[in-house]
Short mmCIF file of C-alpha atoms in Angstrom, two decimals:
data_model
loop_
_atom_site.label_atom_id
_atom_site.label_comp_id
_atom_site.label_asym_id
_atom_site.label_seq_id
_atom_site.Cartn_x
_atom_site.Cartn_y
_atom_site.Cartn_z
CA UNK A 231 0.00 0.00 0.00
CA UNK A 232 1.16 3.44 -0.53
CA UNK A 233 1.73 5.26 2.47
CA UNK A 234 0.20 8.62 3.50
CA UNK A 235 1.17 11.71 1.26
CA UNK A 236 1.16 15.45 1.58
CA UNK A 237 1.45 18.30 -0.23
CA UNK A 238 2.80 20.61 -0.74
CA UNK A 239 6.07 19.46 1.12
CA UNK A 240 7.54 23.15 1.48
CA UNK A 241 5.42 25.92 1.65
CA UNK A 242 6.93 29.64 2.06
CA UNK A 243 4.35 32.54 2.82
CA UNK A 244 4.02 35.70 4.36
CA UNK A 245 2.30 37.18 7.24
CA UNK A 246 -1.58 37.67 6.48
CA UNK A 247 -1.51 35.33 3.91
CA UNK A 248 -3.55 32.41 3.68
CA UNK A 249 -2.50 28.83 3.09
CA UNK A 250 -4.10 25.07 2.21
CA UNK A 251 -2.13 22.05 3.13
CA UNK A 252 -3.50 18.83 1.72
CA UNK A 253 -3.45 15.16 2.91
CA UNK A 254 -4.05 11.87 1.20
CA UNK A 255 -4.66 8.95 4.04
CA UNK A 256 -3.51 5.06 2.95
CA UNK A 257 -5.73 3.99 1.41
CA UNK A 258 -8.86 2.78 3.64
CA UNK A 259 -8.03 4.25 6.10
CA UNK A 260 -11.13 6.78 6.93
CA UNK A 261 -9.51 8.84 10.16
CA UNK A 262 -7.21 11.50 8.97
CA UNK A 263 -5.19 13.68 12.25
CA UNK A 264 -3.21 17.26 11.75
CA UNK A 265 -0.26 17.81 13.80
CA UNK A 266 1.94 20.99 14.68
CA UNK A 267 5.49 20.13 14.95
CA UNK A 268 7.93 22.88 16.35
CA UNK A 269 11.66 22.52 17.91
CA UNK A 270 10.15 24.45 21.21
CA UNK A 271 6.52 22.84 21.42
CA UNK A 272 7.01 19.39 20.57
CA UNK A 273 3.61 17.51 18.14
CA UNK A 274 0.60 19.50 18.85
CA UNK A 275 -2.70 17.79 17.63
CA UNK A 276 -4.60 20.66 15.60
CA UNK A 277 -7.69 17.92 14.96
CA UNK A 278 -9.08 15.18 13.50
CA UNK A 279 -11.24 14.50 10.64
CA UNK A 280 -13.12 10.95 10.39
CA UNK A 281 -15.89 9.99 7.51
CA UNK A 282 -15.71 13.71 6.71
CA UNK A 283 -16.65 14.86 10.15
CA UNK A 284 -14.41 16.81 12.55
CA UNK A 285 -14.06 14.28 15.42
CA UNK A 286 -11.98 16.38 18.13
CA UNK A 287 -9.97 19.75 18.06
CA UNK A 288 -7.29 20.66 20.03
CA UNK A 289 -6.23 24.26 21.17
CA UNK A 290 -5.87 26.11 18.40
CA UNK A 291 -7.15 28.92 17.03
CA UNK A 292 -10.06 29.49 14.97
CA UNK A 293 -7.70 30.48 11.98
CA UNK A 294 -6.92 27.29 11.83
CA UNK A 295 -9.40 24.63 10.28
CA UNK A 296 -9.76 21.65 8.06
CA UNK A 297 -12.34 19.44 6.26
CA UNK A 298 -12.09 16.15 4.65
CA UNK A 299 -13.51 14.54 1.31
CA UNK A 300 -15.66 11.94 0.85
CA UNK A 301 -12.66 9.86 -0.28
CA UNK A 302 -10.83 10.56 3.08
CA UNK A 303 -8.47 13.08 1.59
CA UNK A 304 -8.15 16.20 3.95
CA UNK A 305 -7.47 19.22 3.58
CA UNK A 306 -5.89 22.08 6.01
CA UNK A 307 -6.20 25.62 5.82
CA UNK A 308 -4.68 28.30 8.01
CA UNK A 309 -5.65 32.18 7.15
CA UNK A 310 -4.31 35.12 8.65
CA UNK A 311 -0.65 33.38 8.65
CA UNK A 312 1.54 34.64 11.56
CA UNK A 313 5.43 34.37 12.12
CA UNK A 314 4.78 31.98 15.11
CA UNK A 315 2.70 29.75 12.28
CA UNK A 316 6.21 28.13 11.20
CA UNK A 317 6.42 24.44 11.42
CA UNK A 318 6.17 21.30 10.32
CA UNK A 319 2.59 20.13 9.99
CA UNK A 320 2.04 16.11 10.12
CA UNK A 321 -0.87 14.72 9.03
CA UNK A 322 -1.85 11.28 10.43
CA UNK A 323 -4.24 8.70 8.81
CA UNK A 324 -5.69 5.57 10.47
CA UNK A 325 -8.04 2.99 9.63
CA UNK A 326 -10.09 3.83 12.91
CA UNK A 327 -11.47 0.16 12.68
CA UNK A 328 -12.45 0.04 16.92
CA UNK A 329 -11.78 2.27 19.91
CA UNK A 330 -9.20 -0.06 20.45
CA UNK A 331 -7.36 0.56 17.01
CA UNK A 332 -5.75 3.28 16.70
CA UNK A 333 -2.17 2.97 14.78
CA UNK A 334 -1.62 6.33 13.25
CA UNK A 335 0.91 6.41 10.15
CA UNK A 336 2.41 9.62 9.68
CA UNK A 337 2.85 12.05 6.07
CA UNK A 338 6.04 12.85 5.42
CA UNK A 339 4.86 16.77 6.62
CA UNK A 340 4.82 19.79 5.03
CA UNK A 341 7.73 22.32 6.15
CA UNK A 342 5.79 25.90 6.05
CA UNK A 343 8.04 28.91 6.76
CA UNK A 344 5.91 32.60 7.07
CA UNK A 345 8.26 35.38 6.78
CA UNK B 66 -7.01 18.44 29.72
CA UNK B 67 -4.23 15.84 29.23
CA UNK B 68 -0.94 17.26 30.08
CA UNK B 69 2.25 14.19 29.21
CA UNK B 70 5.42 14.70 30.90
CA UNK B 71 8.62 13.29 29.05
CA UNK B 72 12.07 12.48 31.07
CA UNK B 73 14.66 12.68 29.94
CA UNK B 74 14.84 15.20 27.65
CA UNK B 75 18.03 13.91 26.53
CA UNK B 76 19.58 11.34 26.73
CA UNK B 77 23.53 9.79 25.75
CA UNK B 78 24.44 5.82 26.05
CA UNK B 79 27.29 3.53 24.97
CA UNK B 80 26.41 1.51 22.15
CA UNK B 81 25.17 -2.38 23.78
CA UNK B 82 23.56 -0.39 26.82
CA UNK B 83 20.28 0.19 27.56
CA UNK B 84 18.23 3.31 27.48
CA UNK B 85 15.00 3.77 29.24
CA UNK B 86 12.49 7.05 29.09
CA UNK B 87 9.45 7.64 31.19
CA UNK B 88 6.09 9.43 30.81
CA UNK B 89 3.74 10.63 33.03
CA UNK B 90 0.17 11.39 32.24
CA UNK B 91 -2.56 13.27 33.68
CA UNK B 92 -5.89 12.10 32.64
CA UNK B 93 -6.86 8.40 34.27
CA UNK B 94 -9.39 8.09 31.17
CA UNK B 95 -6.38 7.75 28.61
CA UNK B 96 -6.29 4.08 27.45
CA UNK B 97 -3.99 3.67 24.35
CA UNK B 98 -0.57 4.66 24.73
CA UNK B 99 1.69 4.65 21.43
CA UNK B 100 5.78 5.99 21.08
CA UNK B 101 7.03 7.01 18.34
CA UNK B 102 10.33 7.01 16.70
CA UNK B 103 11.16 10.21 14.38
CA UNK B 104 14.71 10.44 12.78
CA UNK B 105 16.04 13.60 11.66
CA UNK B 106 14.30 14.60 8.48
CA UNK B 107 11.87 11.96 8.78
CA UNK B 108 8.34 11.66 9.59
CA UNK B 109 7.19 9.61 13.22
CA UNK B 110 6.98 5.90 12.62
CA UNK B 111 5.24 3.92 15.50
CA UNK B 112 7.45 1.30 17.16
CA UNK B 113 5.18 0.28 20.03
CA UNK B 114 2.14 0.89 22.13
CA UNK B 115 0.41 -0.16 25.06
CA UNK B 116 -3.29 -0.24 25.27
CA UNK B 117 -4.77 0.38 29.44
CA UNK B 118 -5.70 -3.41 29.98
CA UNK B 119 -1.82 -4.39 29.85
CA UNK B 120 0.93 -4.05 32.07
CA UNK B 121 3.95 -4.68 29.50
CA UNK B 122 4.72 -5.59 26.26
CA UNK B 123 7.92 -6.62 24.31
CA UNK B 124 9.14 -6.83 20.42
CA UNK B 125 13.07 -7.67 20.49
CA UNK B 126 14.75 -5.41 21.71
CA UNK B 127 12.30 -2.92 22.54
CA UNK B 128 8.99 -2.80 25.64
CA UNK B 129 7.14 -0.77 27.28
CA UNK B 130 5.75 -0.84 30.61
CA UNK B 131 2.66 0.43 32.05
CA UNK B 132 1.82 1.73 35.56
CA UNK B 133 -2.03 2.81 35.79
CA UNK B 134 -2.25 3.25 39.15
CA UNK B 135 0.60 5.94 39.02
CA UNK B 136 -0.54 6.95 35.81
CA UNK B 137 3.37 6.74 34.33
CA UNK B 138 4.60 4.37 30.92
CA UNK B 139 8.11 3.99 30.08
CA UNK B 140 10.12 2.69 26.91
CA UNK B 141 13.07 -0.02 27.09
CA UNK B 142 15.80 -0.64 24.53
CA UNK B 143 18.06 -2.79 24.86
CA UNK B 144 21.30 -3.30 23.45
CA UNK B 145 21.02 -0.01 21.91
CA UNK B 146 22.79 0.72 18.36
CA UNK B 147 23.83 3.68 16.96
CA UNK B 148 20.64 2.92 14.58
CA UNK B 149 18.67 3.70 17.89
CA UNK B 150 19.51 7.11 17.40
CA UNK B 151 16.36 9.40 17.19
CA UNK B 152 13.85 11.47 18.81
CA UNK B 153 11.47 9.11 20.59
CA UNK B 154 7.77 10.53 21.21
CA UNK B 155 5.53 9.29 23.84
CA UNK B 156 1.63 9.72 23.34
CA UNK B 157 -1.57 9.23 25.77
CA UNK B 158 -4.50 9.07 24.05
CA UNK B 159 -8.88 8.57 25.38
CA UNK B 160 -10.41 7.10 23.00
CA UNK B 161 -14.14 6.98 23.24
CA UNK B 162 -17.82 6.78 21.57
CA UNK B 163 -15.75 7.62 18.41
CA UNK B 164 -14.28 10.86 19.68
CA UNK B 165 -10.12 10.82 20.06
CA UNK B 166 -7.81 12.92 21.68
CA UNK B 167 -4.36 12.73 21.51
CA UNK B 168 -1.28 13.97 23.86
CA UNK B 169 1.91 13.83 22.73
CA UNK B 170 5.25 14.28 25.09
CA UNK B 171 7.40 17.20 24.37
CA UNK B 172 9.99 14.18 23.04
CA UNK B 173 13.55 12.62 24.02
CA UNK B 174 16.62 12.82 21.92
CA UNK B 175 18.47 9.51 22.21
CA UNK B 176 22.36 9.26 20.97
CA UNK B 177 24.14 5.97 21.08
CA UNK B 178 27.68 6.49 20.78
CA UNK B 179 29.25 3.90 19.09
#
């Protein structure tokens, strides 16, 4: 199986600006998480997306949100970008099959810089 | 909310020795409890997990141990390589009624020296 994808895998924007990250989970796998990774904060979970419903959030802000497609493909989109937005974001699919499954297989991430 | 606490922060070993890193957790309803292993440049790759009904579990060279009562989980290599050498990422996570949240550790740089 091919494993889970993202793209773009570099991203450079400025402050203000808006940006969509995209996601493609292996396939059947219908859960599909977002993760902030920074050198100071550690992996943050941002949320997570499951048969196109938003299943839990973390603490972010509201400029940050996501959806996901009926083909579990998801998408994330941050607006109003800010310096401290800088990271690598990790998206996470799993096949979700029981409470008591929940193996999460990581994207490669995409490296976003805002200048 | 869950708050994970991961010691050390760091941590140096001689190649063949072992290396052991503890979490804490805060939230008794967490019941699946994953680590991760991220080299540099690389995405996390699970290497083992722990689900709340068992006390430890082993593959080779690596276990993990799991203390409900004082709410802590820990991660065992032995005979460490140099290939051991990576960020390791401990995680608690409630599952429940189809709604997950996941806590990660703030991470622990392992270097074997050869």
């Amino acid at each position: 199986k091919a494993g889970v994808t993202q793209t773009p895998r570099y991203l450079i924007k400025t402050r203000g600006q808006q940006v969509t990250l995209s996601c493609s989970p292996i396939s059947g796998h219908r859960s599909v998480s977002w993760y902030q990774q920074t050198p100071g904060q550690g992996l943050q979970f941002l949320f997570e997306y499951f048969s196109e419903t938003q299943r839990n959030k973390g603490n972010f802000p509201g400029r940050f949100s996501g959806r996901q497609f009926s083909n579990s493909r998801s998408e994330m989109n941050v607006s109003t970008l800010e310096l401290g937005d800088s990271a690598l974001y990790l998206c996470a699919s799993s096949p979700r099959l029981a409470d008591s499954s929940y193996e999460q297989y990581f994207g490669p991430g995409t490296r976003l810089t805002v200048t | 909310g869950e708050n994970v606490e991961q010691h050390p922060s760091t941590l140096s070993v001689q190649e063949g020795d072992s290396a052991v890193i503890k979490c804490t957790y805060s939230d008794s309803a967490s019941n699946y409890f994953p680590w991760y292993k991220q080299e540099l440049g690389k995405r996390p790759q699970l290497i083992i997990d722990i689900r709340s009904n068992v006390g430890e579990k082993k593959d080779q060279r690596i276990a993990v141990t799991l203390n409900k009562t004082a709410k802590h989980f820990s991660l065992h290599i032995t005979e460490t390589q140099p290939e051991d050498s990576a960020v390791y990422f401990c995680a608690a996570t409630y599952l429940s009624g189809g709604y997950q949240k996941v806590t990660f550790g703030t991470g622990t740089k392992l270097q074997v020296i050869p």
